[in-house]
PDB file of C-alpha atoms and ligand atoms in Angstrom:
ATOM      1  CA  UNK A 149       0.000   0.000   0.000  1.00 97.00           C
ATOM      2  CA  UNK A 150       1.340   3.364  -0.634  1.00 98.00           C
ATOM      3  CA  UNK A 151       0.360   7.020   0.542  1.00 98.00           C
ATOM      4  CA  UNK A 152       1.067   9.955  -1.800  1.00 98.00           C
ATOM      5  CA  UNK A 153       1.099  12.721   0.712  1.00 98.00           C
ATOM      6  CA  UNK A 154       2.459  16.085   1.331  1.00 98.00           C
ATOM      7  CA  UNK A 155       3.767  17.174   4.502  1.00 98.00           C
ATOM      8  CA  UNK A 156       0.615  18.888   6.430  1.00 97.00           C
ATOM      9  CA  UNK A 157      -1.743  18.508   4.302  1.00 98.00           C
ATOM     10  CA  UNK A 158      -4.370  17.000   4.961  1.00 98.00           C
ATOM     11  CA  UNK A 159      -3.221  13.596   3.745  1.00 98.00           C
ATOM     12  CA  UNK A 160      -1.069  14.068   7.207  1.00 98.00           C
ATOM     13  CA  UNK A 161      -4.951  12.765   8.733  1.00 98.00           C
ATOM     14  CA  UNK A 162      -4.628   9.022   6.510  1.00 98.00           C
ATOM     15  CA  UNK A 163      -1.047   8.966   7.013  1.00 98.00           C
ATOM     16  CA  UNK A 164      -1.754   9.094  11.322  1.00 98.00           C
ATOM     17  CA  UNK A 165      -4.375   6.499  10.772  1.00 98.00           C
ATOM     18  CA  UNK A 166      -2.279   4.428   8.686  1.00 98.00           C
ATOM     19  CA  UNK A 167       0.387   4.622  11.740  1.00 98.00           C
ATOM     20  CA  UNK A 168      -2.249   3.652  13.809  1.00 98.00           C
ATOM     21  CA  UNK A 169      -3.227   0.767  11.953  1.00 98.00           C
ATOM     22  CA  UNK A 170       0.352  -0.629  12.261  1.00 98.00           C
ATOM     23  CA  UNK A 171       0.766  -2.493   8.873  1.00 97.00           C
ATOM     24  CA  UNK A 172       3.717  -1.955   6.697  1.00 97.00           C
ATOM     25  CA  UNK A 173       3.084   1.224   3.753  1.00 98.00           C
ATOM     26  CA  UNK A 174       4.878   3.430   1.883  1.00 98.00           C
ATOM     27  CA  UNK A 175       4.524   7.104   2.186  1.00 98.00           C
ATOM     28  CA  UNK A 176       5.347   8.757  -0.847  1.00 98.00           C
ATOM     29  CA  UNK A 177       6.180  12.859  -0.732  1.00 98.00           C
ATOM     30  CA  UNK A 178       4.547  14.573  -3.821  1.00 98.00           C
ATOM     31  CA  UNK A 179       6.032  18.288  -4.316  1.00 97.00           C
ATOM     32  CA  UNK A 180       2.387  20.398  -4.239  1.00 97.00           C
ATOM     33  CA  UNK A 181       4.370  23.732  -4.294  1.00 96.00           C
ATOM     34  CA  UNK A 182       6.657  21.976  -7.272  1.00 97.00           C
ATOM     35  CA  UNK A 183       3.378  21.271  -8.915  1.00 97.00           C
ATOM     36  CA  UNK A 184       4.084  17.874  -9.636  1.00 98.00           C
ATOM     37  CA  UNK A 185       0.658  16.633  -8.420  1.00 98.00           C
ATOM     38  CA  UNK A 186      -0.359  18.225 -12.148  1.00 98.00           C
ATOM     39  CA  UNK A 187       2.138  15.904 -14.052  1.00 98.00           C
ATOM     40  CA  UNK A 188       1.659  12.457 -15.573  1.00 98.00           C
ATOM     41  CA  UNK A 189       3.030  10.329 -13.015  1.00 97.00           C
ATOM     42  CA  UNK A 190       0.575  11.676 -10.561  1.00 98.00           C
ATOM     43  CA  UNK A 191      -2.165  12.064 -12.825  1.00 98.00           C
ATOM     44  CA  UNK A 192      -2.178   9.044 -14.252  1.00 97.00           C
ATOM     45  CA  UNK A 193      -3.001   7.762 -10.443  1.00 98.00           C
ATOM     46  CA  UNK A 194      -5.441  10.083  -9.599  1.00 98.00           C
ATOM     47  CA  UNK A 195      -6.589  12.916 -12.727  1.00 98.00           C
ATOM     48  CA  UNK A 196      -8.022  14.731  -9.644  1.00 98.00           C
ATOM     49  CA  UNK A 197      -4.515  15.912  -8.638  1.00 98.00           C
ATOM     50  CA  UNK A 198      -4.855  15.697  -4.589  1.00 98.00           C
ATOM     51  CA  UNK A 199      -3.295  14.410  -2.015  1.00 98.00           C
ATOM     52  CA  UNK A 200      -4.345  12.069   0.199  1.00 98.00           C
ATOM     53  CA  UNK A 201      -3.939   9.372  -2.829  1.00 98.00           C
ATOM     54  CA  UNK A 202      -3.849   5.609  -1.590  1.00 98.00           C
ATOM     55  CA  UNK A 203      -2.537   3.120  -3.914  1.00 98.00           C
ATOM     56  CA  UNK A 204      -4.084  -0.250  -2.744  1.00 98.00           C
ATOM     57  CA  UNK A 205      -1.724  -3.244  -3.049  1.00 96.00           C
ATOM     58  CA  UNK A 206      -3.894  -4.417  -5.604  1.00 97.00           C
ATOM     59  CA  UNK A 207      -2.908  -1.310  -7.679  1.00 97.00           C
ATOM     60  CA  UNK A 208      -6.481  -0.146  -7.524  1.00 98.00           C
ATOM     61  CA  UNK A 209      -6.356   3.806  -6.293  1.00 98.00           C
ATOM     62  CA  UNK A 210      -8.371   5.338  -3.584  1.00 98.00           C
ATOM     63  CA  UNK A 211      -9.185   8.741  -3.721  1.00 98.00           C
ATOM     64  CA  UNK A 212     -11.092  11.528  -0.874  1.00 98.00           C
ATOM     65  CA  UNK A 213     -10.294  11.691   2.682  1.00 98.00           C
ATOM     66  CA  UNK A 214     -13.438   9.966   4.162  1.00 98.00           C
ATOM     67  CA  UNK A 215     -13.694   7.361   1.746  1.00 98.00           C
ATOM     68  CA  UNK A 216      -9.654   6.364   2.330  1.00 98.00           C
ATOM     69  CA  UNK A 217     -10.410   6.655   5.883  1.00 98.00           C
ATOM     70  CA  UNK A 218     -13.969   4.501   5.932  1.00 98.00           C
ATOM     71  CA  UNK A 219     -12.138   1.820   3.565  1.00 98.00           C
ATOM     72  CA  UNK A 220      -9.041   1.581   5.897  1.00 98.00           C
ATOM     73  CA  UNK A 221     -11.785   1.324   9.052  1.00 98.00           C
ATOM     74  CA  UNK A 222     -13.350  -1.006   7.511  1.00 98.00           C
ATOM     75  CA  UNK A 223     -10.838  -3.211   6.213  1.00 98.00           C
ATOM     76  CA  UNK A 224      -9.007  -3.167   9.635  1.00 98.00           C
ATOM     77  CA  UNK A 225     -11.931  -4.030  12.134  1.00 97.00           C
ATOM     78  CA  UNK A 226      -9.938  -5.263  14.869  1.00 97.00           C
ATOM     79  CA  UNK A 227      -8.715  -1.224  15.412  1.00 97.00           C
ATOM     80  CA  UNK A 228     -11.869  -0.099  15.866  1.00 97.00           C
ATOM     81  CA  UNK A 229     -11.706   3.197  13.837  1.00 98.00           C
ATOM     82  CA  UNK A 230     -15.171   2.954  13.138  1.00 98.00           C
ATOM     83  CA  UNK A 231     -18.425   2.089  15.067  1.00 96.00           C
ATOM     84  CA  UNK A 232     -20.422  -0.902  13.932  1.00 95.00           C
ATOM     85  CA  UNK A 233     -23.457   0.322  15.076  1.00 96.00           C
ATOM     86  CA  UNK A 234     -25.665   2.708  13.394  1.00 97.00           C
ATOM     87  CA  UNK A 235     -25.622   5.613  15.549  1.00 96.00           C
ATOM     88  CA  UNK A 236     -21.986   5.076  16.343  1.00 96.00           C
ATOM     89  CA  UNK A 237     -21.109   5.055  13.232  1.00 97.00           C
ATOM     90  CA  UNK A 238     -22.814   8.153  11.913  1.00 97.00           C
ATOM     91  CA  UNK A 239     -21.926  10.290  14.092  1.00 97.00           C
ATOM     92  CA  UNK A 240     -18.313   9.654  13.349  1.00 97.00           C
ATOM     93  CA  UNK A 241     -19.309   9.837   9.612  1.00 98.00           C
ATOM     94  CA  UNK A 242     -20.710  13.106  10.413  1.00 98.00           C
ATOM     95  CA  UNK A 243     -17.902  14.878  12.008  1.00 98.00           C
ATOM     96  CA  UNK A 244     -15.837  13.642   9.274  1.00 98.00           C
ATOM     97  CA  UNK A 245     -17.841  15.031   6.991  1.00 98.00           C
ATOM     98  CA  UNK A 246     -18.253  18.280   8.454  1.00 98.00           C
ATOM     99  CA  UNK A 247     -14.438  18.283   9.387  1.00 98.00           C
ATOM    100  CA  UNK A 248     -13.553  17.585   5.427  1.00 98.00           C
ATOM    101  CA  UNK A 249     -16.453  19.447   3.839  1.00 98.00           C
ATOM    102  CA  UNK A 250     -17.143  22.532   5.984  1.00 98.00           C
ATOM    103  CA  UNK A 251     -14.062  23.472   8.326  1.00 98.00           C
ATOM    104  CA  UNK A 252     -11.330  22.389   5.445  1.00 98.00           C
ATOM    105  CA  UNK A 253     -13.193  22.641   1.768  1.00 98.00           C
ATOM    106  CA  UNK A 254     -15.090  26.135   2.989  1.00 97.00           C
ATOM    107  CA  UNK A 255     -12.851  27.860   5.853  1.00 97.00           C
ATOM    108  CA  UNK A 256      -9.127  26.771   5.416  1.00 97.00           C
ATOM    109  CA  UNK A 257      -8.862  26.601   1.632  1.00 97.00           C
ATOM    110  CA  UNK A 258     -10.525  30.273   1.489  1.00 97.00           C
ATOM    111  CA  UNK A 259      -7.712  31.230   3.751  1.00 97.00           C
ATOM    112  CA  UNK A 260      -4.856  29.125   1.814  1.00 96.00           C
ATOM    113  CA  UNK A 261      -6.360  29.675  -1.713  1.00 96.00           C
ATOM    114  CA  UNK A 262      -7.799  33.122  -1.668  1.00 97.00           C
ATOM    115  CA  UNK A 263      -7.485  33.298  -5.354  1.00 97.00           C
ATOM    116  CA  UNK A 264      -9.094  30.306  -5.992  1.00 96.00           C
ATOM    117  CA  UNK A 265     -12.564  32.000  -4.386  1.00 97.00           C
ATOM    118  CA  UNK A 266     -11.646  35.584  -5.750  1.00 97.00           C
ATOM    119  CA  UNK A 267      -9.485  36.416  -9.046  1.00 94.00           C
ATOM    120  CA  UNK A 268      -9.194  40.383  -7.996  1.00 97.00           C
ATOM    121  CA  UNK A 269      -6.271  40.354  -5.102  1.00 96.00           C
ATOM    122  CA  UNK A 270      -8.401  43.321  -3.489  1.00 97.00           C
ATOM    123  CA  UNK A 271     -10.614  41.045  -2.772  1.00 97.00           C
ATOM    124  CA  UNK A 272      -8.877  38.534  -0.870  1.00 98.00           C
ATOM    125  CA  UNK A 273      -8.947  39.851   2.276  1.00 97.00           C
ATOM    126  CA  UNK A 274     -12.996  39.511   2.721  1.00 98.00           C
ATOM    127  CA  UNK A 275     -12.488  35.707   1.182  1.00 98.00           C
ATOM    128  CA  UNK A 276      -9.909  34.913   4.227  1.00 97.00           C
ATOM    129  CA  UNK A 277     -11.968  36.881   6.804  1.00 97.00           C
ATOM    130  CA  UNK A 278     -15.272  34.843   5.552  1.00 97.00           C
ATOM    131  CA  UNK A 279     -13.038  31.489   5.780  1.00 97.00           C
ATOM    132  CA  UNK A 280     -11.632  32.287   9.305  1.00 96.00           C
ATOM    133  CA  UNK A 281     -15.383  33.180   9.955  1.00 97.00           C
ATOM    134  CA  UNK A 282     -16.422  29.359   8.783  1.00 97.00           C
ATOM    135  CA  UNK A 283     -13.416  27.283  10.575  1.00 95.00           C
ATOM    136  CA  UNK A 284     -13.958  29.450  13.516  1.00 96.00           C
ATOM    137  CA  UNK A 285     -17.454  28.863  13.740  1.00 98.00           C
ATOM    138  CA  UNK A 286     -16.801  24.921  13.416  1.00 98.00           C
ATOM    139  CA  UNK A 287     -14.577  24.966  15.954  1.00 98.00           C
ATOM    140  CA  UNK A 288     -17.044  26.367  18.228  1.00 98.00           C
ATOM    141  CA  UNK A 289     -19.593  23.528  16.835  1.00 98.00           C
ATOM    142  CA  UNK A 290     -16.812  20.735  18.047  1.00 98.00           C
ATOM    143  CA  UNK A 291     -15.665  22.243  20.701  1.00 98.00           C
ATOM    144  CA  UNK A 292     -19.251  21.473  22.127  1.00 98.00           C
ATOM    145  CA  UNK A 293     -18.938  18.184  20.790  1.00 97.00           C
ATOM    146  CA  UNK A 294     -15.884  17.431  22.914  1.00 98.00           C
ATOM    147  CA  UNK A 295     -17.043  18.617  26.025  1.00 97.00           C
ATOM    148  CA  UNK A 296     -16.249  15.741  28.761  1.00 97.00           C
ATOM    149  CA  UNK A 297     -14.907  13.798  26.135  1.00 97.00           C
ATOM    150  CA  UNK A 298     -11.182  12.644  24.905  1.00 97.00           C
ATOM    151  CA  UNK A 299     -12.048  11.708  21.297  1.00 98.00           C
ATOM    152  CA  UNK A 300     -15.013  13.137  19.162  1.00 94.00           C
ATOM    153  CA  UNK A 301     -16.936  10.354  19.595  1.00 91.00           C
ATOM    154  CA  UNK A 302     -15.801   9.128  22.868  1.00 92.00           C
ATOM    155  CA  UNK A 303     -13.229   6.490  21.778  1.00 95.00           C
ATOM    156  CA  UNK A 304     -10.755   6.930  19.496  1.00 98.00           C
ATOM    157  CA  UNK A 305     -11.882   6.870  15.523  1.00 98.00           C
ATOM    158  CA  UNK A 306     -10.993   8.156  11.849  1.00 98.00           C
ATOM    159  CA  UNK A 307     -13.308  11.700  12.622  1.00 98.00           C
ATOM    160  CA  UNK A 308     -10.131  12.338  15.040  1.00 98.00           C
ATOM    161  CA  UNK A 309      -7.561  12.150  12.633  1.00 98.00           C
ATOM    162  CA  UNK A 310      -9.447  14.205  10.552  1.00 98.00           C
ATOM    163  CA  UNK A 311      -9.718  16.565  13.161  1.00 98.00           C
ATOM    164  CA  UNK A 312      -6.518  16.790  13.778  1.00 98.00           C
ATOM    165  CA  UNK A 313      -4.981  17.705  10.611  1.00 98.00           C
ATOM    166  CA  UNK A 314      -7.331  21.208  10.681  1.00 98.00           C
ATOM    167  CA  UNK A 315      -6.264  21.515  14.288  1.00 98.00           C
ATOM    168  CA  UNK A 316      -2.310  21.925  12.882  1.00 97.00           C
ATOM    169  CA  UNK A 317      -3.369  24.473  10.346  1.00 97.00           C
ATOM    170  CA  UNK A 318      -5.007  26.355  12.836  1.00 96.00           C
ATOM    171  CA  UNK A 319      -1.700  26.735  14.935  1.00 95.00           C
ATOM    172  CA  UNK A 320      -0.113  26.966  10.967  1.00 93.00           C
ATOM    173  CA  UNK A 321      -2.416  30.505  10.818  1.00 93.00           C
ATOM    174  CA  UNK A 322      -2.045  31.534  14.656  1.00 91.00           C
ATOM    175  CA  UNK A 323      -5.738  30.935  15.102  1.00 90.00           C
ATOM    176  CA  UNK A 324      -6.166  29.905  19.363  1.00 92.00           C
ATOM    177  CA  UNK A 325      -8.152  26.809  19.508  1.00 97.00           C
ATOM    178  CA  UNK A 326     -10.855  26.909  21.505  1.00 98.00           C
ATOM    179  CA  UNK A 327     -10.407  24.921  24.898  1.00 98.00           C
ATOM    180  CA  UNK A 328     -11.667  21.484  24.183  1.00 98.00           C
ATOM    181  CA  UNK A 329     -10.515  21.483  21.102  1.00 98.00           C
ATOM    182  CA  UNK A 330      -7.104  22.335  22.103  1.00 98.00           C
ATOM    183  CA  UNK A 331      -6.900  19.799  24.452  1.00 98.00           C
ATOM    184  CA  UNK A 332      -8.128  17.331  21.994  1.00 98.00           C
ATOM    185  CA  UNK A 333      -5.145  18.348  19.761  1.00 98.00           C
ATOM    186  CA  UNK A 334      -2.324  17.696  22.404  1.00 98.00           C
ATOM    187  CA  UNK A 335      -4.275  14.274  23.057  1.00 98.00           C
ATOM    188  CA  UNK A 336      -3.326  13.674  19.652  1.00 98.00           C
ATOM    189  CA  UNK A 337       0.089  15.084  20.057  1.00 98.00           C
ATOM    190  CA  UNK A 338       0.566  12.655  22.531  1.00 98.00           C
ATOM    191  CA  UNK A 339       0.031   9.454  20.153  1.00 98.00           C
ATOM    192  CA  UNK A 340       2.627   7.554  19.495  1.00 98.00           C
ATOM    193  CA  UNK A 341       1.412   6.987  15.545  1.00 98.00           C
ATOM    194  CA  UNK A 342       1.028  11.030  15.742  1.00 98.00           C
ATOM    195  CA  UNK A 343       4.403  11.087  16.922  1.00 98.00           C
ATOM    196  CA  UNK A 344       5.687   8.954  14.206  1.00 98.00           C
ATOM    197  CA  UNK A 345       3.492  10.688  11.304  1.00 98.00           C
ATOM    198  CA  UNK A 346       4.845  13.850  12.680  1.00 98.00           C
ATOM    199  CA  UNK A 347       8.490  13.111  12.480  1.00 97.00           C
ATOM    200  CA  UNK A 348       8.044  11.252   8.878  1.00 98.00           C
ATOM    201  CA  UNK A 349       6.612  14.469   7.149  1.00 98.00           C
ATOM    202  CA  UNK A 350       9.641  16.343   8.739  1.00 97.00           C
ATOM    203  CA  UNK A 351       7.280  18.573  10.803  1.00 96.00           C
ATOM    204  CA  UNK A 352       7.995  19.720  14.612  1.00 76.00           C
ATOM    205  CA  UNK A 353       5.526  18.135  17.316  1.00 60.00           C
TER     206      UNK A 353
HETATM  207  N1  GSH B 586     -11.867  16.418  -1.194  1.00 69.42           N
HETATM  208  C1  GSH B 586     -10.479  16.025  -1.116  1.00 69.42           C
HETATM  209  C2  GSH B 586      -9.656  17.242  -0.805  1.00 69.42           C
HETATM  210  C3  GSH B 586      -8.194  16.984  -0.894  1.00 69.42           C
HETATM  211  C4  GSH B 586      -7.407  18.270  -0.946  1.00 69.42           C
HETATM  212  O1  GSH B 586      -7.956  19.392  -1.029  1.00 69.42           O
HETATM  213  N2  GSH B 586      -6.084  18.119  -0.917  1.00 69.42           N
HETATM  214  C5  GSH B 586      -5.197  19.240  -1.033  1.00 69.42           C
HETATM  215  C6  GSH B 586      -4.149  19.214   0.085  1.00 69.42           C
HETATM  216  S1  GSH B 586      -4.871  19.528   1.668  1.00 69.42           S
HETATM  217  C7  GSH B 586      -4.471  19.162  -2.350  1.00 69.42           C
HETATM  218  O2  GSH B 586      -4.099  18.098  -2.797  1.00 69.42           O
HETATM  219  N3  GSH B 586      -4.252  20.317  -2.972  1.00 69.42           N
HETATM  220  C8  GSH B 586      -3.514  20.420  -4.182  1.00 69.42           C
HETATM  221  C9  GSH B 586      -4.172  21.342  -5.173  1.00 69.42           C
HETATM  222  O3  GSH B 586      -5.385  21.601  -5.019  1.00 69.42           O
HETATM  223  O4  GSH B 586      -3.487  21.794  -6.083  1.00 69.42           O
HETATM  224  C10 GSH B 586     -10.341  14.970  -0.025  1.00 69.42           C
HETATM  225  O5  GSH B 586     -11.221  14.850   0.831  1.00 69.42           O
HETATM  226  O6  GSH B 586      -9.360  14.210  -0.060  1.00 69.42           O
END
């Protein structure tokens, strides 16, 4: 199995859960800034041009955060990175969604990719204010969430490691976490596989 990744993105989120599965993998770095994501060798594995990208060790590729992370769940029951039940289960679903599709897609990639929301530069200012406005406002969401809790859904699962990976871009832009949130985040920290993950993409803990 192999991880195309970039270090902190938020392929960083697969690449904890894959050190917290254990099995062997490859991690492979892919140069975003170098643009290589847009050239043939990654294209040809995924025409989307993201990271995370999971080659499967049947060759078949995996594409999109939660559907990396629900496969590797999934295929590793014995970690319990997933609920069985209903209820369990979507509620993790739905943090990982709203992690993926709300905090990152709408609030940290109008902050990162102002341009991408606005072509006139005068207007990128509003576009990052509007994006701080959305990942704050999640935050505040989950930080509910977490209250007298260690993991978002009590026990440690795949919505966590998505969590995490918007929790290091919010120290990346100086944002203060809000308490439970923070505390959730140096839980993480304090994970061996986070450890590991940390140190592989070359990033302090
Ligand atoms: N919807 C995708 C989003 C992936 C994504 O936005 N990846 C970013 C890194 S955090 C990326 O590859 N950006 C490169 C680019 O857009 O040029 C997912 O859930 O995996």
């Amino acid at each position: 199995m192999k991880l195309l990744y970039a270090p902190g993105a938020c392929s960083i989120g697969i690449h904890v859960l894959l050190n917290e599965i254990g099995k062997p993998f490859e991690a492979q770095k892919v140069d975003l800034a170098g643009r290589k994501h847009f050239e043939p060798e990654f294209t040809n594995l995924n025409p989307k041009s993201k990271v995370p990208t999971l080659v499967r060790d049947d060759g078949t590729v995996l594409t999109e955060f939660p559907a990396i992370a629900t496969w590797l769940a999934k295929s590793n029951p014995e970690k319990k990175l997933l609920a069985d039940d209903p209820e369990g289960m979507a509620r993790t679903l739905e943090m990982l969604d709203y992690v993926v599709a709300t905090v990152h897609m709408q609030g940290f990639s109008r902050i990162f990719r102002p341009g991408a929301y606005a072509p006139s530069e005068s207007d990128h200012d509003a576009v990052k204010a509007r994006g701080r406005e959305i990942f704050e406002r999640g935050f505040a969401i989950i930080d509910e969430k977490l209250k007298g809790k260690d993991y978002v859904n009590g026990a440690f699962s795949i919505a966590d490691c998505a969590l995490f990976y918007v929790e290091l871009w919010s120290t990346r832009v100086k944002i203060p976490m809000p308490p439970n949130v923070a505390a959730h985040f140096e839980r993480m920290k304090a994970r061996p596989a986070v450890q590991k993950t940390l140190q592989a993409e070359g990033l302090a803990a």
